[in-house]
Short mmCIF file of C-alpha atoms in Angstrom, two decimals:
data_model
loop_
_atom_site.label_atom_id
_atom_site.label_comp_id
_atom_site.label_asym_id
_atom_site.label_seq_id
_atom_site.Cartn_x
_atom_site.Cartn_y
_atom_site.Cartn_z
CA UNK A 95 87.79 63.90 84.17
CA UNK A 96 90.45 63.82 81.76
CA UNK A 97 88.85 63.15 78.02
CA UNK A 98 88.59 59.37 76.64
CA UNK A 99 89.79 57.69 73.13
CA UNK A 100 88.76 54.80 71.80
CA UNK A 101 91.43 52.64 70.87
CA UNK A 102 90.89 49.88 68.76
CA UNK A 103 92.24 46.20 69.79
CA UNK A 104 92.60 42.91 67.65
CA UNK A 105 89.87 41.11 66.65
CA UNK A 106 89.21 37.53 64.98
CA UNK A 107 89.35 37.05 61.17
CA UNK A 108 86.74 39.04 59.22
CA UNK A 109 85.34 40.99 62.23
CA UNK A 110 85.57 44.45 63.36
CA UNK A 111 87.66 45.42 65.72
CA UNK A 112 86.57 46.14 69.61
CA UNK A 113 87.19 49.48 70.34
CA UNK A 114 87.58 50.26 73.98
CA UNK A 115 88.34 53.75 76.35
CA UNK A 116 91.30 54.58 77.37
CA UNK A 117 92.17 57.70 78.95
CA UNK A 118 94.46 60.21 77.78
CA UNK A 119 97.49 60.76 78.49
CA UNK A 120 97.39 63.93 81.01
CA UNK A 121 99.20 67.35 79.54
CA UNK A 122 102.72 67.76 80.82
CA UNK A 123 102.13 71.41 81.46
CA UNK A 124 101.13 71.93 85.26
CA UNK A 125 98.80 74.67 83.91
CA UNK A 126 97.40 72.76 81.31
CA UNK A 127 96.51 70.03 83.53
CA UNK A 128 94.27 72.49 85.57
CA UNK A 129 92.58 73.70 82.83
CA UNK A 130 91.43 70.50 81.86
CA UNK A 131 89.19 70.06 84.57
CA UNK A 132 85.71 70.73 83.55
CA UNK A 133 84.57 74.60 84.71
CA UNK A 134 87.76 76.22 85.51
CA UNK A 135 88.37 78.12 82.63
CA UNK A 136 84.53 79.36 83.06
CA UNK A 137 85.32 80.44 86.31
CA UNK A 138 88.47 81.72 86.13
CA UNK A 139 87.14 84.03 83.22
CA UNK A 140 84.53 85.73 85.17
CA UNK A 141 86.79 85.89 88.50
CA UNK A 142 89.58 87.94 86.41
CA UNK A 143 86.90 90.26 85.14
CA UNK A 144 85.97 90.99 88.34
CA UNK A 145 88.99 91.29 89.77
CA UNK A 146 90.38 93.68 87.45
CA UNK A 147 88.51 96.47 89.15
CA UNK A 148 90.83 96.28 92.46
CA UNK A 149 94.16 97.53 90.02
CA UNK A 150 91.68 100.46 88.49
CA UNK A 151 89.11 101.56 91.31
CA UNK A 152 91.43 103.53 93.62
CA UNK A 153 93.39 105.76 90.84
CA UNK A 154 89.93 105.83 88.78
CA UNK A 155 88.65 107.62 92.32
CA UNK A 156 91.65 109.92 92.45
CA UNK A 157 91.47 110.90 89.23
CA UNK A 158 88.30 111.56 89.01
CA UNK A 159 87.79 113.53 92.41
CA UNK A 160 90.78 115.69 92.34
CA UNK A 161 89.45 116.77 88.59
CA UNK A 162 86.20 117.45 89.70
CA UNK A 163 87.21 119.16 93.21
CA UNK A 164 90.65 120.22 92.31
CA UNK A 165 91.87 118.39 95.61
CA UNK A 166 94.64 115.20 95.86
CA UNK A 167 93.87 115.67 99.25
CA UNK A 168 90.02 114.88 99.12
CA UNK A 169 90.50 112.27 96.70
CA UNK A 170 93.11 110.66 98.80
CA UNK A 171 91.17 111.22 102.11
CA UNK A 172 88.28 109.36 100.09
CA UNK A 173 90.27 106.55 98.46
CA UNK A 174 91.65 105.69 101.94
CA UNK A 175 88.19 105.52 103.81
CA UNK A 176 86.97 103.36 101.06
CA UNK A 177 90.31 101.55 102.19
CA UNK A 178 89.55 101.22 105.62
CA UNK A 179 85.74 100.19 105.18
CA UNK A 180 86.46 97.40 102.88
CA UNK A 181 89.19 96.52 105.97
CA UNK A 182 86.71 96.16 108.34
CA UNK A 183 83.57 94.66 106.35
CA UNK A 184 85.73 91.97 104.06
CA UNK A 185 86.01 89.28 107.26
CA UNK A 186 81.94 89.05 107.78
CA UNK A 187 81.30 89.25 104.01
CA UNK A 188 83.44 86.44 103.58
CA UNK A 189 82.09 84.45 106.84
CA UNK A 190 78.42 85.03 105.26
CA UNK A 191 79.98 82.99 101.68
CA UNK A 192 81.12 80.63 103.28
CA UNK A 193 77.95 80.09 105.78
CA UNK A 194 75.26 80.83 102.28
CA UNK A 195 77.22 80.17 98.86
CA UNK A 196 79.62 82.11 97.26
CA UNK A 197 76.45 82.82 94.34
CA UNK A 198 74.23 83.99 97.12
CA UNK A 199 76.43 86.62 98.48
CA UNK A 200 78.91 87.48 96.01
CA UNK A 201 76.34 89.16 93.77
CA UNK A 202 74.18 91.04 95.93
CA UNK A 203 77.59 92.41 98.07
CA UNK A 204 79.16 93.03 94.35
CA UNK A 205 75.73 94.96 92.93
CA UNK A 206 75.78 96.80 96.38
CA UNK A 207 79.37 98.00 95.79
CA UNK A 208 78.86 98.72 92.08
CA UNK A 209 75.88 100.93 92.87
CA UNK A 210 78.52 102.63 95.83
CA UNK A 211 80.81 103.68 93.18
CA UNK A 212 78.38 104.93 90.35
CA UNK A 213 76.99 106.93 93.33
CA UNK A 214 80.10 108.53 94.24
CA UNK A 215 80.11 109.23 90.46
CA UNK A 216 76.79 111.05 90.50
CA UNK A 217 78.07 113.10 93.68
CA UNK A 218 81.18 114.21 91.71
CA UNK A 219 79.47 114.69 88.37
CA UNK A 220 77.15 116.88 90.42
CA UNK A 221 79.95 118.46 92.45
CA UNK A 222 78.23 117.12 95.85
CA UNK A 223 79.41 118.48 99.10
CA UNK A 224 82.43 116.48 100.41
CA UNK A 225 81.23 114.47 102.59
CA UNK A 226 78.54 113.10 100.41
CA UNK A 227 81.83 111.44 98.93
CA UNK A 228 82.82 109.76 102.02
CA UNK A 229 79.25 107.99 102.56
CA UNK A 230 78.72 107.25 98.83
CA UNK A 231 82.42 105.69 98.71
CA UNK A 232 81.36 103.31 102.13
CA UNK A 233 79.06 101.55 100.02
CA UNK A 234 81.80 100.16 98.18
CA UNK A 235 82.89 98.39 101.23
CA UNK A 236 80.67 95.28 100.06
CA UNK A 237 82.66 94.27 97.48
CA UNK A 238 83.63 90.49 97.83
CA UNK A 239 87.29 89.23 97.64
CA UNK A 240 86.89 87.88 94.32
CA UNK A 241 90.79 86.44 94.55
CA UNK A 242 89.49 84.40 98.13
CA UNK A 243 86.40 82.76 96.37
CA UNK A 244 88.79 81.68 93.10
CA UNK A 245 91.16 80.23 95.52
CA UNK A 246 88.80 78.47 97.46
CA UNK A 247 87.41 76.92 94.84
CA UNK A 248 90.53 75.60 93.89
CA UNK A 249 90.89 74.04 97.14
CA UNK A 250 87.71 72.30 96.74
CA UNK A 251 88.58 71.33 93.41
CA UNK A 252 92.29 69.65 94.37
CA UNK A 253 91.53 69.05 97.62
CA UNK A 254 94.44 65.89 98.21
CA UNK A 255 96.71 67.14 95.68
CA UNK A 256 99.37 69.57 96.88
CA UNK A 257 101.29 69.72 94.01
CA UNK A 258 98.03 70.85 91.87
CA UNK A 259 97.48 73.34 95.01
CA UNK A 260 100.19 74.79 94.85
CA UNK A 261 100.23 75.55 90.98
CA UNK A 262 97.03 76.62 91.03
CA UNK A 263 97.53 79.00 94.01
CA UNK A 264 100.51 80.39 92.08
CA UNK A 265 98.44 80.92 89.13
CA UNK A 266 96.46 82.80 91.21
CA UNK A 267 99.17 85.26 92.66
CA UNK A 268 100.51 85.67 88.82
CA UNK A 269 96.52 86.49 88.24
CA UNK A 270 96.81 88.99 91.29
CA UNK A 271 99.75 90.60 89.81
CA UNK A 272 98.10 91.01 86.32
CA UNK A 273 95.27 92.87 87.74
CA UNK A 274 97.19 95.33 88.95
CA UNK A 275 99.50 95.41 86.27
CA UNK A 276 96.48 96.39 83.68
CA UNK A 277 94.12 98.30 86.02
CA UNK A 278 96.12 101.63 86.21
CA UNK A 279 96.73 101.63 82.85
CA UNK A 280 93.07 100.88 82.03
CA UNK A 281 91.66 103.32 84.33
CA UNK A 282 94.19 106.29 83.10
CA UNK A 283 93.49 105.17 79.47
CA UNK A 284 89.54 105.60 80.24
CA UNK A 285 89.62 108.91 82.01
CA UNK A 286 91.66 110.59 79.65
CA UNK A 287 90.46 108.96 76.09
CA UNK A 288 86.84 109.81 77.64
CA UNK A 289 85.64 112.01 80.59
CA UNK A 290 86.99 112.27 83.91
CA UNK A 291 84.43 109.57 85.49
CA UNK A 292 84.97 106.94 82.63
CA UNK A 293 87.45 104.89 84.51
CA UNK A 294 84.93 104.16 88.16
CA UNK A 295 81.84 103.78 85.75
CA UNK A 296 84.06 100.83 83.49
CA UNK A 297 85.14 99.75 86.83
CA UNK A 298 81.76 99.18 88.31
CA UNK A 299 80.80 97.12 85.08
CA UNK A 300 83.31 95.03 85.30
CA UNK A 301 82.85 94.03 88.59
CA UNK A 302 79.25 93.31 88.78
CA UNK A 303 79.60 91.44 85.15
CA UNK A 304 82.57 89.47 86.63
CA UNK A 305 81.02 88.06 89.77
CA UNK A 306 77.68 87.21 87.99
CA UNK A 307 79.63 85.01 85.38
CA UNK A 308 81.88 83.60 88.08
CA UNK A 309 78.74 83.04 90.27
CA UNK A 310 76.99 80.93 87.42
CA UNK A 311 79.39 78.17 87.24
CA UNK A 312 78.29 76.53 90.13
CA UNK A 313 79.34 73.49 89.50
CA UNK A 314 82.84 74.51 90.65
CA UNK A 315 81.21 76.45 93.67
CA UNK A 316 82.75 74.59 97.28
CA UNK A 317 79.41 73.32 99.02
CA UNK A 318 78.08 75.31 101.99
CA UNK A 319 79.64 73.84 104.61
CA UNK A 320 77.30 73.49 108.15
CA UNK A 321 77.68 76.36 110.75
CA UNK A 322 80.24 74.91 113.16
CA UNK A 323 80.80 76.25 117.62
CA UNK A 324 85.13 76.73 116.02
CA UNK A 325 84.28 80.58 116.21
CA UNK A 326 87.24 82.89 114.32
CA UNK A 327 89.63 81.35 112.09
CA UNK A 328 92.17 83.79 114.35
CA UNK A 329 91.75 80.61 117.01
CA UNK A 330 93.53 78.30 114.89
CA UNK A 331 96.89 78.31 115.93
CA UNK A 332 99.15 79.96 114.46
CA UNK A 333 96.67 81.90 112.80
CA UNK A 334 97.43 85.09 114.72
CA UNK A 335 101.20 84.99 114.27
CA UNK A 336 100.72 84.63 110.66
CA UNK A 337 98.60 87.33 110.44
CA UNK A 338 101.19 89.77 111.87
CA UNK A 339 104.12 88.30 109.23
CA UNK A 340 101.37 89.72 106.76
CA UNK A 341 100.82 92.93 108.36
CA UNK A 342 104.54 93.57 107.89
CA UNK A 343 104.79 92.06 104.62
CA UNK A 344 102.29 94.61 102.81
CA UNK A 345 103.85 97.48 104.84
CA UNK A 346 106.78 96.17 102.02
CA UNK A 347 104.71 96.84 99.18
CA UNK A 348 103.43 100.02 100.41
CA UNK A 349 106.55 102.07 100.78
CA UNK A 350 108.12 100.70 97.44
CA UNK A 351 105.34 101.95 95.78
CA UNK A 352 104.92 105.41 97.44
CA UNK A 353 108.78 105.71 97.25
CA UNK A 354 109.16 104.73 94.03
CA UNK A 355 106.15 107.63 92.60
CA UNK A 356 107.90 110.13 95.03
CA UNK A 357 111.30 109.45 93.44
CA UNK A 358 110.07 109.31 89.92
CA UNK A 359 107.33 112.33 90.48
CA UNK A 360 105.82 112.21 86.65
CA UNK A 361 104.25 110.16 84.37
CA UNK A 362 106.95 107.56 83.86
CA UNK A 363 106.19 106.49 87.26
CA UNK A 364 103.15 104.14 86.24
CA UNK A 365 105.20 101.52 83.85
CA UNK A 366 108.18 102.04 86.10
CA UNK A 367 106.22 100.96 88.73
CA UNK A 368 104.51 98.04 86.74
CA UNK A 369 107.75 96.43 86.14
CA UNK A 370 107.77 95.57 89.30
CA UNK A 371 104.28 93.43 88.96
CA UNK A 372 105.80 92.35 86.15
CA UNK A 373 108.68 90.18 87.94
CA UNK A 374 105.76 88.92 90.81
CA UNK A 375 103.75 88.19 87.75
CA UNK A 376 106.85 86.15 86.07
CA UNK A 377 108.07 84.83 89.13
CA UNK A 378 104.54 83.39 90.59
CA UNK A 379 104.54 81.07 87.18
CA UNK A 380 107.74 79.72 87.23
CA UNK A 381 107.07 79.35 90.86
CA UNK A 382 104.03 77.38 90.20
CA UNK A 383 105.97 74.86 87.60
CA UNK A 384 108.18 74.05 90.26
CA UNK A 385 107.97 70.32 91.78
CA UNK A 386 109.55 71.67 95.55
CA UNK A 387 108.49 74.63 97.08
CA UNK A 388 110.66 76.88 99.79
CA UNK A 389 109.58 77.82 103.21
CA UNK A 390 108.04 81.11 104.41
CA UNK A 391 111.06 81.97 106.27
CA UNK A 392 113.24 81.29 103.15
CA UNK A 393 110.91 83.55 100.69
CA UNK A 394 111.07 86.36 103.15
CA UNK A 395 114.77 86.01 103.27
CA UNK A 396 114.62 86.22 99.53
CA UNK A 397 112.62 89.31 99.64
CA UNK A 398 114.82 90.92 101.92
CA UNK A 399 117.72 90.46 99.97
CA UNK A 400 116.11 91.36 96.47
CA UNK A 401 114.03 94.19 97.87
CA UNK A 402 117.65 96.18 98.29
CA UNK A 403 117.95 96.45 94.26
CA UNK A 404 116.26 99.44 93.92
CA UNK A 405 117.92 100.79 96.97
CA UNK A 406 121.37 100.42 94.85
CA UNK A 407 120.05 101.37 91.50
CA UNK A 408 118.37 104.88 92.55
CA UNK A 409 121.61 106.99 93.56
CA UNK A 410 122.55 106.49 89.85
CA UNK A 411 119.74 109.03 89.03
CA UNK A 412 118.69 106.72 86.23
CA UNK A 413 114.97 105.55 85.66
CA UNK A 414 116.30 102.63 83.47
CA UNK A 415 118.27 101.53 86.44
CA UNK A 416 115.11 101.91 89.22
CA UNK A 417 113.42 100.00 86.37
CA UNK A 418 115.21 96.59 86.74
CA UNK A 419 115.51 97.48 90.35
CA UNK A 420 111.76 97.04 90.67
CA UNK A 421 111.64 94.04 88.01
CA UNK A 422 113.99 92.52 90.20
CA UNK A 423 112.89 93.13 93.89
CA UNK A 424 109.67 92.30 92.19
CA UNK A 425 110.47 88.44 91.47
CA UNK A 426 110.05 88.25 95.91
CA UNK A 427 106.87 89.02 96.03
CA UNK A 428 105.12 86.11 94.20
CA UNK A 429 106.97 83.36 95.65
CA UNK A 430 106.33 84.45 99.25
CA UNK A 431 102.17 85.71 98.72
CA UNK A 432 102.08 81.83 97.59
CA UNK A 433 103.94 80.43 100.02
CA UNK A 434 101.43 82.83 102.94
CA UNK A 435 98.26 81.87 101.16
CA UNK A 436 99.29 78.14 101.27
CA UNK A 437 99.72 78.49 104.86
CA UNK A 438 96.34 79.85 105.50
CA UNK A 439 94.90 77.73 103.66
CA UNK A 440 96.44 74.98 106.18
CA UNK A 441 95.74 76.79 109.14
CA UNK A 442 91.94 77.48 108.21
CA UNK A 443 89.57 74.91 108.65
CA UNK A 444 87.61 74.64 105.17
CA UNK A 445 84.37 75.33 106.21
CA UNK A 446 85.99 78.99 106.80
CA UNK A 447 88.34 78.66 104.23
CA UNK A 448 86.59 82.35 102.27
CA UNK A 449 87.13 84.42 106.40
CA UNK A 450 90.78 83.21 106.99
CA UNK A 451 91.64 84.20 103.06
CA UNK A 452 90.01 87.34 103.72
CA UNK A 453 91.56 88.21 107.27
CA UNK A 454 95.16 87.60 105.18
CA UNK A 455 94.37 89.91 102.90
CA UNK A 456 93.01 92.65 105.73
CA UNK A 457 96.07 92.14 106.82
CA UNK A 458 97.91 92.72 104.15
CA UNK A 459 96.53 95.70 103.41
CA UNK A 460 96.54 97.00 106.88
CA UNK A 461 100.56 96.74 105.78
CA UNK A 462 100.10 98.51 102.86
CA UNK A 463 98.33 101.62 104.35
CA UNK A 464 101.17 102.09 106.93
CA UNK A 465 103.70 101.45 104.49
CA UNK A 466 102.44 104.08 102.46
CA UNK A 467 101.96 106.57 105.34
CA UNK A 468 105.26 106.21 106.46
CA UNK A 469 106.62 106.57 102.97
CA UNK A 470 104.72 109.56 102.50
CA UNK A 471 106.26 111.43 105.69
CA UNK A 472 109.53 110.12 104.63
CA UNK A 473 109.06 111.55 101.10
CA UNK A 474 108.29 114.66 102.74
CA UNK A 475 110.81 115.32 105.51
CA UNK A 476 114.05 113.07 104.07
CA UNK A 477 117.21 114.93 102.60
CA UNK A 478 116.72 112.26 99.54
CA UNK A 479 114.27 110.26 97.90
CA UNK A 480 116.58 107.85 97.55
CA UNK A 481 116.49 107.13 101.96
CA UNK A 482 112.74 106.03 101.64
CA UNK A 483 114.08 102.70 99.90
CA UNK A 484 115.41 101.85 103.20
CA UNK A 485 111.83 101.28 104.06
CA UNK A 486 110.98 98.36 101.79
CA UNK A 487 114.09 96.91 102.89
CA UNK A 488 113.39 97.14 106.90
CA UNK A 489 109.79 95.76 106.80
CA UNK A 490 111.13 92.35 104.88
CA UNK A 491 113.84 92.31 107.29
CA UNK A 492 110.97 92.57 110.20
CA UNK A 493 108.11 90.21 108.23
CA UNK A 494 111.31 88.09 108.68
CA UNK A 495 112.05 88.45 112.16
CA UNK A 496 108.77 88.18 113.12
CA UNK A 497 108.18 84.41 111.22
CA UNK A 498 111.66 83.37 112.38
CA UNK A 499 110.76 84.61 116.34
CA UNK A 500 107.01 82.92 115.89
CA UNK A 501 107.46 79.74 114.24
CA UNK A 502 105.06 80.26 111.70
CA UNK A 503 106.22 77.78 108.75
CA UNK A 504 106.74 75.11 111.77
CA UNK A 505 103.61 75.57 113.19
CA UNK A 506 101.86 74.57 110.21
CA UNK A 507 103.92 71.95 109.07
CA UNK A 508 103.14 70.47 112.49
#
């Protein structure tokens, strides 16, 4: 409700003037004018406290195991089951919020994860056998999608308003990018100002104090919506297709960022790297001020085209070069996660608005872990570092193919 003044009209001779309300005159700003509604800064406070963990957790892990075991290949075998049991679990955590309340499963899930990771802490403080690590590290497999349940509460929130939608989801990506613009540096800062374990144990805190500040505003929670016969949100149509545009999208971001470490190989590799967050980050808000949005198929088209930068700046052999490769091919990435999420959002009906968020994001990372594979054994068995920047390149040239052969934008303007 935007905030009232009392403006004061004419009156007769000798009296006081009537003052009546008249609302204010909305802020111009796009962002501003979300804001303004009453409980979204609260919320959005929390939700990017607990969603700075996902930029820190998974070098905080590395870090810490390969110091305590002496192993990249252990802490890397870890980090990716963790991976691969938040892949599977994410979809039914998120059906439960939206079937209970975001509050009544976000905070037991989050405390359930948090107590995962300080107990893979205590297993590598006390130099546990290995595969202590892997069942510690599966408890962290609760851990909600914080960025789903912020979103969806937007679309409760604006529910009529695309143009508010849209800015708001864009926020959101820009919010995404942040995260893991910050986390790596946070976690590195923590385990080497402190001990080796500093950066999961700050990690953990943050994530259980985020979700229980986001999960006390609830008068911006989405109500529990009644259990319907629809089934999966994979049976709407055009669900499925979508998906796999996803799947090859994050296989993108992947095999930049493998690439990009492998080429660099030293410790300039981290703000190299978050140059490239930087343009999403950049991109996502000027994306959101905009009063027309492009299609899928045109964003991918985009990405293909700007994700070739760094493929012409590294045979020059300079990092300053890479550098605005990244910043550029970065400016893709916002625009098009926007543009996806919107569709989902119109493809999912709301009462499982938290499951089809979360299957997009399973998917995406499903992208991201053969991206990186297949960077890894291209790192490994190419004459150059330079060829695995072909990679990036090929899966936005397939994401593309694959939403141009399927019909996905068409679908859901349909």
């Amino acid at each position: 409700m935007p905030p009232q003044l009392l403006v004061p009209t004419p009156a007769g001779p000798g009296l006081a003037p009537r003052y009546r309300e008249r609302p204010a005159a909305p802020p111009r700003n796009p962002y501003l004018r979300l804001f303004a509604l009453p409980g979204t800064r609260a919320f959005t406070a929390g939700n990017l406290i607990a969603r700075l963990p996902s930029g820190m957790s998974g070098i905080s892990a590395v870090i810490m195991i390969s110091a305590g075991y002496d192993s990249y290949a252990l802490a890397g075998a870890v980090t990716a089951t963790g991976l691969a049991a938040g892949a599977l679990t994410a979809p039914w955590i998120a059906r439960l919020i939206d079937r209970h309340g975001q509050a009544r499963v976000a905070v037991p899930a989050a405390a359930l994860a948090a107590l995962g990771q300080l107990a893979l802490l205590l297993c590598v403080r006390g130099h546990a056998p290995a595969w202590a690590l892997f069942c510690a590290i599966a408890l962290t497999a609760t851990t909600p999608n914080t960025g789903g349940m912020s979103r969806a509460r937007w679309a409760h929130l604006l529910r009529g308003d695309a143009a508010a939608l849209h800015t708001a989801n864009s926020f959101e990506q820009a919010a995404d990018e942040l995260c893991f613009m910050l986390g790596p540096v946070l976690a590195a800062v923590a385990c080497s100002a402190f001990f080796p374990e500093a950066g999961t144990l700050v990690a953990a805190v943050l994530l259980l104090t985020g979700v229980l500040l986001f999960a006390a505003q609830r008068s911006t929670e989405p109500p529990v919506a009644p259990r319907t016969t629809a089934g999966s949100p994979l049976r709407a149509p055009g669900m499925v297709p979508l998906l796999v545009v996803f799947l090859a999208t994050g296989a993108v971001f992947g095999s930049m960022e493998v690439t990009a470490l492998a080429y660099v190989d030293g410790p300039a590799a981290g703000p190299v790297l978050a140059l490239q967050a930087a343009g999403s980050c950049a991109a996502g808000l000027l994306y959101g001020r905009a009063r027309r949005t492009a299609g899928l198929r045109l964003c991918l088209a985009a990405m293909t085209l700007l994700m070739a930068a760094p493929l012409l700046m590294a045979p020059t052999g300079s990092l300053l070069a890479l550098a605005a490769g990244l910043l550029v091919a970065g400016m893709a990435t916002a625009p098009t996660m926007v543009t996806g999420m919107g569709l989902v959002q119109r493809l999912t009906p709301p009462s499982q608005l938290n499951e089809g968020m979360t299957l997009a994001v399973t998917a995406l990372l499903a992208g991201v872990a053969t991206g990186s594979a297949t960077a890894g054994w291209t790192a490994d068995h190419a004459p150059s570092p330079v060829v695995g920047f072909l990679l990036p390149v090929t899966a936005a040239a397939l994401a593309l193919a694959l939403c141009a052969a399927t019909g996905v934008g068409r679908r859901a303007r349909g």
